[in-house]
PDB file of C-alpha atoms in Angstrom:
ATOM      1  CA  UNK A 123     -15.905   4.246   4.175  1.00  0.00           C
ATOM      2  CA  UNK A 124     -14.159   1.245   2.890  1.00  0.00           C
ATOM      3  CA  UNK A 125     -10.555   0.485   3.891  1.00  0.00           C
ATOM      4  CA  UNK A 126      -7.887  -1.783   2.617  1.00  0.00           C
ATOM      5  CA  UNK A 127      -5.371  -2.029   4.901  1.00  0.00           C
ATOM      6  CA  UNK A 128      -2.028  -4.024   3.256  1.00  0.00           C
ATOM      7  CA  UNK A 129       0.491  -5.607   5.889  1.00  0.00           C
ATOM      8  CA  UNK A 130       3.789  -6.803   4.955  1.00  0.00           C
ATOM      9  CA  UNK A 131       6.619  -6.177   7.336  1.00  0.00           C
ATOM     10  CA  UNK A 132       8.777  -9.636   7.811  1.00  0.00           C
ATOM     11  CA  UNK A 133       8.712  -8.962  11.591  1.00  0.00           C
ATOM     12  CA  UNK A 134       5.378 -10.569  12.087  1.00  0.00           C
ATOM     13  CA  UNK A 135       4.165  -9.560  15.964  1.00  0.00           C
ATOM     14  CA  UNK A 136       7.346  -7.167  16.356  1.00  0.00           C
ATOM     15  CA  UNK A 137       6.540  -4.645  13.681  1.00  0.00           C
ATOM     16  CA  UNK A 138       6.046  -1.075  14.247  1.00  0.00           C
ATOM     17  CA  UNK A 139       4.211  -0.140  10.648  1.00  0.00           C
ATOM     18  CA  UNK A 140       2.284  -2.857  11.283  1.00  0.00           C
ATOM     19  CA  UNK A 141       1.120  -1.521  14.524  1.00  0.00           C
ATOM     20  CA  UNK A 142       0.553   1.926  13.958  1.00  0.00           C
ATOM     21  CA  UNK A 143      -1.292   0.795  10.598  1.00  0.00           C
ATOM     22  CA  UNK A 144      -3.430  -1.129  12.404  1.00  0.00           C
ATOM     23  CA  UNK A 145      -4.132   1.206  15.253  1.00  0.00           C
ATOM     24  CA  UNK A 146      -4.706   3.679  12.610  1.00  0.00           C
ATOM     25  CA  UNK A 147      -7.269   1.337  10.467  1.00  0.00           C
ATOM     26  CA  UNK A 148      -9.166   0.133  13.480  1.00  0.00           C
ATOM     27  CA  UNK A 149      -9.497   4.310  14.997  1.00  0.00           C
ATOM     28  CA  UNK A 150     -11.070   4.770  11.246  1.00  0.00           C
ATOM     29  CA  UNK A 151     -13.584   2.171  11.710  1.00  0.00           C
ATOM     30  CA  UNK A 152     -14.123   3.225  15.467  1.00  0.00           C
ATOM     31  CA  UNK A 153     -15.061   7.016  14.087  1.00  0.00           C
ATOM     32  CA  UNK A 154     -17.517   5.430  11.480  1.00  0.00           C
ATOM     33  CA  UNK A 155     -19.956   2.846  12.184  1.00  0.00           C
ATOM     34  CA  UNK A 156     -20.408   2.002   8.546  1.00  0.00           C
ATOM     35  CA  UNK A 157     -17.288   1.493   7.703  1.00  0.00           C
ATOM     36  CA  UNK A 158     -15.788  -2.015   6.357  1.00  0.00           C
ATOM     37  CA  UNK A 159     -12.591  -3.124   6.771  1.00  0.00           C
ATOM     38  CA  UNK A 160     -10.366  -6.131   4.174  1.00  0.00           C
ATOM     39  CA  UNK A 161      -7.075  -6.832   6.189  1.00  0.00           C
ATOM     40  CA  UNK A 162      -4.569  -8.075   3.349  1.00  0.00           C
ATOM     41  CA  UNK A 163      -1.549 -10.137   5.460  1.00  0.00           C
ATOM     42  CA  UNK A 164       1.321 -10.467   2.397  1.00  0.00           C
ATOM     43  CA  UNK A 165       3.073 -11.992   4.857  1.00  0.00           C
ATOM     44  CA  UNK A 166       0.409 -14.839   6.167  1.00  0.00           C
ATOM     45  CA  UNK A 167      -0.694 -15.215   2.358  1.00  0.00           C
ATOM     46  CA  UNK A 168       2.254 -13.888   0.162  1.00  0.00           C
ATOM     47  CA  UNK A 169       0.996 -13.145  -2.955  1.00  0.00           C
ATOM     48  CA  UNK A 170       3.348 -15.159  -6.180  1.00  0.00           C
ATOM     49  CA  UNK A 171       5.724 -13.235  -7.427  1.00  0.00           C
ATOM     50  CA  UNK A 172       5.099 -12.785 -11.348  1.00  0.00           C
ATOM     51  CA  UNK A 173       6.355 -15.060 -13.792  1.00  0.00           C
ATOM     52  CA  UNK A 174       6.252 -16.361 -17.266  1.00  0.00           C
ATOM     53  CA  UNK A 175       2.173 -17.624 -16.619  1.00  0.00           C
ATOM     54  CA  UNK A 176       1.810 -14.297 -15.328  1.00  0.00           C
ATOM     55  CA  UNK A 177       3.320 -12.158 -18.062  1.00  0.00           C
ATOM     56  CA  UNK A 178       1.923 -14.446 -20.808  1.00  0.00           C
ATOM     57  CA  UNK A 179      -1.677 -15.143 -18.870  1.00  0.00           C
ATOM     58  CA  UNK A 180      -3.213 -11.525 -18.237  1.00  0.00           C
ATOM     59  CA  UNK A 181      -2.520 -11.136 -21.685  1.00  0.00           C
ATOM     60  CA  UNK A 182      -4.441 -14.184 -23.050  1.00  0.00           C
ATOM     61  CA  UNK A 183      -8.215 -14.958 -23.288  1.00  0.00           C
ATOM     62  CA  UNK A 184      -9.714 -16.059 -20.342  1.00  0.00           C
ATOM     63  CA  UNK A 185     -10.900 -18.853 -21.959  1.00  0.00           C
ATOM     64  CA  UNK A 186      -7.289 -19.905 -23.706  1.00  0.00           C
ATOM     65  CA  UNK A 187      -5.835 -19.640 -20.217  1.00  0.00           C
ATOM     66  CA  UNK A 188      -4.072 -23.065 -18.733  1.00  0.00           C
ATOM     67  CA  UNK A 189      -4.636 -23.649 -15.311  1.00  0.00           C
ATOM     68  CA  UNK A 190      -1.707 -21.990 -13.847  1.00  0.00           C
ATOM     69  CA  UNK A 191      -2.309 -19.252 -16.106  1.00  0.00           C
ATOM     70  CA  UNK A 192      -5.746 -18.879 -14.907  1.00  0.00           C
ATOM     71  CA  UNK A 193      -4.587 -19.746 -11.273  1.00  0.00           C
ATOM     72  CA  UNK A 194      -1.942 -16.432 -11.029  1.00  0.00           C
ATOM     73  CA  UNK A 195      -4.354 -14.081 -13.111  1.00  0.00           C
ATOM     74  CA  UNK A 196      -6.978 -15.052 -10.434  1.00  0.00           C
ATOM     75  CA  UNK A 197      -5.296 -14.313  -7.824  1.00  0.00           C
ATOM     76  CA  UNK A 198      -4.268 -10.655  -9.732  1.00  0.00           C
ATOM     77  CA  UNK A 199      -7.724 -10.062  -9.862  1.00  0.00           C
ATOM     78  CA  UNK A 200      -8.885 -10.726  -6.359  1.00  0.00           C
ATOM     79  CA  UNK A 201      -5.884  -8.187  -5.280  1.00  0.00           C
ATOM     80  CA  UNK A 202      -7.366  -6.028  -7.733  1.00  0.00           C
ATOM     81  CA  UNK A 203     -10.832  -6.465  -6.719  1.00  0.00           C
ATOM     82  CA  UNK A 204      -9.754  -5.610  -3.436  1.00  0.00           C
ATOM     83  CA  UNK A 205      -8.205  -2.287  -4.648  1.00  0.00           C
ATOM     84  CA  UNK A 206     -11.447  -1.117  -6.367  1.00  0.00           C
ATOM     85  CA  UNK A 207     -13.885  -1.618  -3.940  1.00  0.00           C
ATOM     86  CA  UNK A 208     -11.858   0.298  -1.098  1.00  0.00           C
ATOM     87  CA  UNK A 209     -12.025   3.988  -1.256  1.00  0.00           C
ATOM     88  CA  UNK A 210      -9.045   3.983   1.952  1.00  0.00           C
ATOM     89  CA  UNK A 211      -6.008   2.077   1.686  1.00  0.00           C
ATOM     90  CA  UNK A 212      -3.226   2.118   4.007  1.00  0.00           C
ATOM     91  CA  UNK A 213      -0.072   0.364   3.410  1.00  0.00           C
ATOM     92  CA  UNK A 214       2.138  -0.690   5.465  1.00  0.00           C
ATOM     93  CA  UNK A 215       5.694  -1.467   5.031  1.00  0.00           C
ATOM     94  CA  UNK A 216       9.249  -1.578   6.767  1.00  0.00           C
ATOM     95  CA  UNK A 217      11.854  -0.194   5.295  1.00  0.00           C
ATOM     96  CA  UNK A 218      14.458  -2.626   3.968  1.00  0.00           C
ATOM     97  CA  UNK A 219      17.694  -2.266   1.615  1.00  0.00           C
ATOM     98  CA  UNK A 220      16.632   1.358   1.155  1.00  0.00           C
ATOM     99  CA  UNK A 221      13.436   0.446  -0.273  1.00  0.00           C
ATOM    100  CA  UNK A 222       9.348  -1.577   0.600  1.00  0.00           C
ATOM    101  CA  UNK A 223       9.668  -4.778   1.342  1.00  0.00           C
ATOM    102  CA  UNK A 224       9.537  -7.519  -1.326  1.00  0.00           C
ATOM    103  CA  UNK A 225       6.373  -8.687  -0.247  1.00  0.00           C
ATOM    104  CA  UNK A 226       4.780  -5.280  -1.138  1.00  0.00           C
ATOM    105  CA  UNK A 227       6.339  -5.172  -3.985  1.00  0.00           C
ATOM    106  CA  UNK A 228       4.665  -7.959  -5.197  1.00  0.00           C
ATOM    107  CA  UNK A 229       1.529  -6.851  -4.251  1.00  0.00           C
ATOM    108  CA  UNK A 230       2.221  -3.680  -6.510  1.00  0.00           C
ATOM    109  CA  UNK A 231       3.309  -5.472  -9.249  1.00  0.00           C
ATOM    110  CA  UNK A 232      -0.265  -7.443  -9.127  1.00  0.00           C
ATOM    111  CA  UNK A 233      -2.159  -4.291  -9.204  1.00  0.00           C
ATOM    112  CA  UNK A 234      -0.296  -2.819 -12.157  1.00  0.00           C
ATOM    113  CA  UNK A 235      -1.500  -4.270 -14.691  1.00  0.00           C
ATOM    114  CA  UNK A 236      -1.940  -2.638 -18.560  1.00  0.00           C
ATOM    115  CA  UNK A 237      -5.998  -2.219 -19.563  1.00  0.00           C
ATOM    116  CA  UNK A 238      -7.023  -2.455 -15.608  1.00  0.00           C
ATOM    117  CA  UNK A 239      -5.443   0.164 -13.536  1.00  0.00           C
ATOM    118  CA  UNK A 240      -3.581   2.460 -16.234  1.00  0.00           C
ATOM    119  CA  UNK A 241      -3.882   2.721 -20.147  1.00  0.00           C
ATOM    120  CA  UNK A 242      -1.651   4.370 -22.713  1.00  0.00           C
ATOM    121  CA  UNK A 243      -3.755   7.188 -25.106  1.00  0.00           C
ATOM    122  CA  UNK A 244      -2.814   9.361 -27.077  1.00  0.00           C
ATOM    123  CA  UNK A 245      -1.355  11.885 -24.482  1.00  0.00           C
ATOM    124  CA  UNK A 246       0.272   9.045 -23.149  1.00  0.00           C
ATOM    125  CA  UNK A 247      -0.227   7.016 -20.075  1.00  0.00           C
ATOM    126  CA  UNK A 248      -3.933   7.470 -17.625  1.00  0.00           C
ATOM    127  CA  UNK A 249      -4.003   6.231 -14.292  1.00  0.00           C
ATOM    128  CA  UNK A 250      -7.323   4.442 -13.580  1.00  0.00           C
ATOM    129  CA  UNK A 251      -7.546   4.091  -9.913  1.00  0.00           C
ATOM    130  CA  UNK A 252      -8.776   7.256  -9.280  1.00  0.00           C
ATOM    131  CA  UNK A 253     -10.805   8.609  -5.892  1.00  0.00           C
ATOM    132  CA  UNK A 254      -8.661   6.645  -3.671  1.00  0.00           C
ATOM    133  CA  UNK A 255      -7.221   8.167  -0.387  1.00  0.00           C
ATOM    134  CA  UNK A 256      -3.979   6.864   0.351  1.00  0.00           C
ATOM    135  CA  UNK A 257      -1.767   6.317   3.855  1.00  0.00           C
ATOM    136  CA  UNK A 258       1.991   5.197   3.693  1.00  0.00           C
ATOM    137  CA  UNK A 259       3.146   3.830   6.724  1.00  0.00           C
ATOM    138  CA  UNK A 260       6.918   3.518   7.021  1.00  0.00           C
ATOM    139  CA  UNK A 261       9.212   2.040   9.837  1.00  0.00           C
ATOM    140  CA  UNK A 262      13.112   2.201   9.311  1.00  0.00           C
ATOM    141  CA  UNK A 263      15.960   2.413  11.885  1.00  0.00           C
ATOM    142  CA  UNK A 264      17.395   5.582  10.555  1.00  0.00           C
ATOM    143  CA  UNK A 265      15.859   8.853  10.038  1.00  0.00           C
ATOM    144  CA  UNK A 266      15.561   9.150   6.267  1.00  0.00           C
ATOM    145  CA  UNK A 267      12.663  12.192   5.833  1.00  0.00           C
ATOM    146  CA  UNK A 268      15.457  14.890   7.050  1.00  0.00           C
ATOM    147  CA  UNK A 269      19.158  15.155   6.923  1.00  0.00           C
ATOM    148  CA  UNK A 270      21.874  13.136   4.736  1.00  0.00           C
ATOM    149  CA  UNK A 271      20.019  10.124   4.099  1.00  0.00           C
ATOM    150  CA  UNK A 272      17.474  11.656   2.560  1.00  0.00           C
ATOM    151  CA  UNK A 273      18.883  10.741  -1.012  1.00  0.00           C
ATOM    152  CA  UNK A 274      18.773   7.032   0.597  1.00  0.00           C
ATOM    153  CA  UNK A 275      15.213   7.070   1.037  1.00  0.00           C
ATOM    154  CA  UNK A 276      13.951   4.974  -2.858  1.00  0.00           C
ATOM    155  CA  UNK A 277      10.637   3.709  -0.555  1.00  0.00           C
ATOM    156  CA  UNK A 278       8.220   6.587  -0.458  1.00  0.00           C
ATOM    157  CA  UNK A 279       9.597   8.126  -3.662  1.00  0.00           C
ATOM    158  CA  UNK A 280       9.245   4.599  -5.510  1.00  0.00           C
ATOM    159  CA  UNK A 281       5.380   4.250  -4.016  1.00  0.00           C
ATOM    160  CA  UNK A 282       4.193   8.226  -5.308  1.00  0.00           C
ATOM    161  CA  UNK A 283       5.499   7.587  -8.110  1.00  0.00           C
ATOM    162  CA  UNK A 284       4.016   3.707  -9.192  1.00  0.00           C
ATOM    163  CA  UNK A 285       0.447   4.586  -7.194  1.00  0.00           C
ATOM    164  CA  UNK A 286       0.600   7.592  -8.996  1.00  0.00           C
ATOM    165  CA  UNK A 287       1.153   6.018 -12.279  1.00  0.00           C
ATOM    166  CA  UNK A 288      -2.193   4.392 -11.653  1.00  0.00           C
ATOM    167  CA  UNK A 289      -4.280   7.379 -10.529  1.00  0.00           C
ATOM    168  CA  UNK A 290      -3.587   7.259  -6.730  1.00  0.00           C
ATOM    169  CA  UNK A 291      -2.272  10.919  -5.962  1.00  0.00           C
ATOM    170  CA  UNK A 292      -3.481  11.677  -2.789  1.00  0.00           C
ATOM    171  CA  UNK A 293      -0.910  10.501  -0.442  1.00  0.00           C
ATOM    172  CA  UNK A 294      -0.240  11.029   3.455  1.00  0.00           C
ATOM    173  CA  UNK A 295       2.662   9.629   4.864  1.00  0.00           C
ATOM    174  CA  UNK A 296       3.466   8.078   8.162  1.00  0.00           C
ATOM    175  CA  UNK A 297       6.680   7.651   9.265  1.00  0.00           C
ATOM    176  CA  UNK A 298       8.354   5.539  12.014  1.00  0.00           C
ATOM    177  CA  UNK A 299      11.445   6.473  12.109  1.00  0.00           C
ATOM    178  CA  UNK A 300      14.711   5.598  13.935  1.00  0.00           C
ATOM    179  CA  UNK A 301      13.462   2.549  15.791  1.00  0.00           C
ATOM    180  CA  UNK A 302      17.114   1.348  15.157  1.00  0.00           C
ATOM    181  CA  UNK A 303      18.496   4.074  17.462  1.00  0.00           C
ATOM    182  CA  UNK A 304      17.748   2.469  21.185  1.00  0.00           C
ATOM    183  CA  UNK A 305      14.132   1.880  23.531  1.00  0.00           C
ATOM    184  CA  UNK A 306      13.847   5.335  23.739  1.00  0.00           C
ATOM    185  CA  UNK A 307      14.182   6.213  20.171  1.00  0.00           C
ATOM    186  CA  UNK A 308      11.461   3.613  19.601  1.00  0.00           C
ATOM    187  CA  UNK A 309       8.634   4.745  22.187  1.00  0.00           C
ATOM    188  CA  UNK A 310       9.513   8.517  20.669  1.00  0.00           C
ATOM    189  CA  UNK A 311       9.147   7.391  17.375  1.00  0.00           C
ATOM    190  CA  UNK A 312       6.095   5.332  18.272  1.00  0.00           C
ATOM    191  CA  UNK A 313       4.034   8.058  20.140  1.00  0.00           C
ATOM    192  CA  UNK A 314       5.208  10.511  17.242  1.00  0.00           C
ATOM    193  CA  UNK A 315       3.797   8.206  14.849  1.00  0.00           C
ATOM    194  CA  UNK A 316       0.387   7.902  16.894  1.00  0.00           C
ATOM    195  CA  UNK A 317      -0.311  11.552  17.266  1.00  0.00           C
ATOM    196  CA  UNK A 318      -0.180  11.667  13.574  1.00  0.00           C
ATOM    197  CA  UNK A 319      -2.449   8.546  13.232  1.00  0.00           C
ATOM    198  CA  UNK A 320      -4.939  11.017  15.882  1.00  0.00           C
ATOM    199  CA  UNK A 321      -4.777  14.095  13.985  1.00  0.00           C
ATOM    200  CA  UNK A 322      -5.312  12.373  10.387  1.00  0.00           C
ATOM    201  CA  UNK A 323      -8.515  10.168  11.964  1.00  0.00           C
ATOM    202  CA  UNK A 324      -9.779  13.724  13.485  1.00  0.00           C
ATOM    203  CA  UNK A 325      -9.211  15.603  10.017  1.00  0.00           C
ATOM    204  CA  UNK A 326     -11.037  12.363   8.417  1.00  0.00           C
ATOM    205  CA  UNK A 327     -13.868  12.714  10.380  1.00  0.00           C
ATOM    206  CA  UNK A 328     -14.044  16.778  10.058  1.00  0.00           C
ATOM    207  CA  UNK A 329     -14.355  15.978   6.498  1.00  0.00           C
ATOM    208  CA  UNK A 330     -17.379  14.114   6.465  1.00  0.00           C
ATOM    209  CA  UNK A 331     -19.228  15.850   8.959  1.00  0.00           C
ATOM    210  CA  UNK A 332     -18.533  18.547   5.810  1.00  0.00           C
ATOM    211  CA  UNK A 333     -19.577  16.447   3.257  1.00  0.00           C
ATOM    212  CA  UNK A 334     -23.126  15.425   5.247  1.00  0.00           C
ATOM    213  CA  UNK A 335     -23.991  18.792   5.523  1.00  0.00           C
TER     214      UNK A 335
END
């Protein structure tokens, strides 16, 4: 197994996706010996957001590229790389104005890219990042999967729908929720979260004891 695990909550030491999407990473590798493990911090290393080299760059020969051309599609294509060679990714994110944070965002609009990860056909547009298992983890104050604020919720709705766009369709989501509602809220929230993070490394594991046979 081969995970990418993507970090980008603003609240460095203090965040809660980050934690539980690390537990849950480092449980994964625990379970299997062979698996590998490519930590991407978008926080440490933010990746650039995209601009006019960008647009105009992955677009362009590589050999007509200038230098900052070359420079931003380089770094595109090591996110990209990243992507590929994981068959697990996990992404973690808090939830902020309603939405991922910027960071992420970034790092999606890096892996989106015409001719790499989707095409258009004739029936329209193809995903091709396909085989990829996918965890969401998501940490907001309120509770957004039930209730009124449901409709409030553009995060996990936004992320099936652009990793879908690109073939990723299998999807489990995480949630942290209500961390903004007091200590106890939080350790609920927390140990909810976990218990999740246990049952999906047990059902992992189940599966390829399966797949061995």
């Amino acid at each position: 197994m081969s995970i990418l695990l993507v970090t980008s909550s603003p609240r460095g030491s203090a965040s809660h996706s980050t934690r539980i999407a690390t537990e849950f990473a480092e449980k994964l590798v625990a379970a299997d010996p062979s698996a590998t493990l490519v930590v991407r911090d978008l926080v440490a290393n933010p990746l650039p957001h995209i601009d006019p080299d960008y647009s105009t760059g992955i677009y362009t020969p590589a050999e007509s590229r200038t230098p900052r051309q070359a420079e931003v599609v380089g770094v595109s294509d090591t996110v990209l790389d990243e992507l590929f060679a994981a068959d697990t990714i996990i992404l973690a994110t808090g939830f902020i104005n309603f939405n991922i944070s910027s960071t992420l965002k970034s790092w999606v609009d890096h892996i989106a890219r015409a001719g790499k990860t989707f095409a258009y056909g004739e029936n329209g547009p193809k995903g091709l990042v396909t085989g990829k298992k996918v965890y969401i983890v998501l940490a907001s104050g309120g509770i957004y999967s039930e209730g009124a604020a449901v409709q409030m919720d553009h995060a996990i709705p936004y992320l099936r729908s652009v990793l879908g766009f690109i073939g990723m369709t299998d999807i489990d989501v995480i949630r942290i929720e209500g961390v903004g509602m007091g200590p106890d809220a939080v350790t609920a929230a927390l140990a909810k979260a976990s218990t999740k993070v246990d049952a999906l490394v047990a059902l992992v594991a189940s599966e390829q004891v399966v797949a061995a046979a």
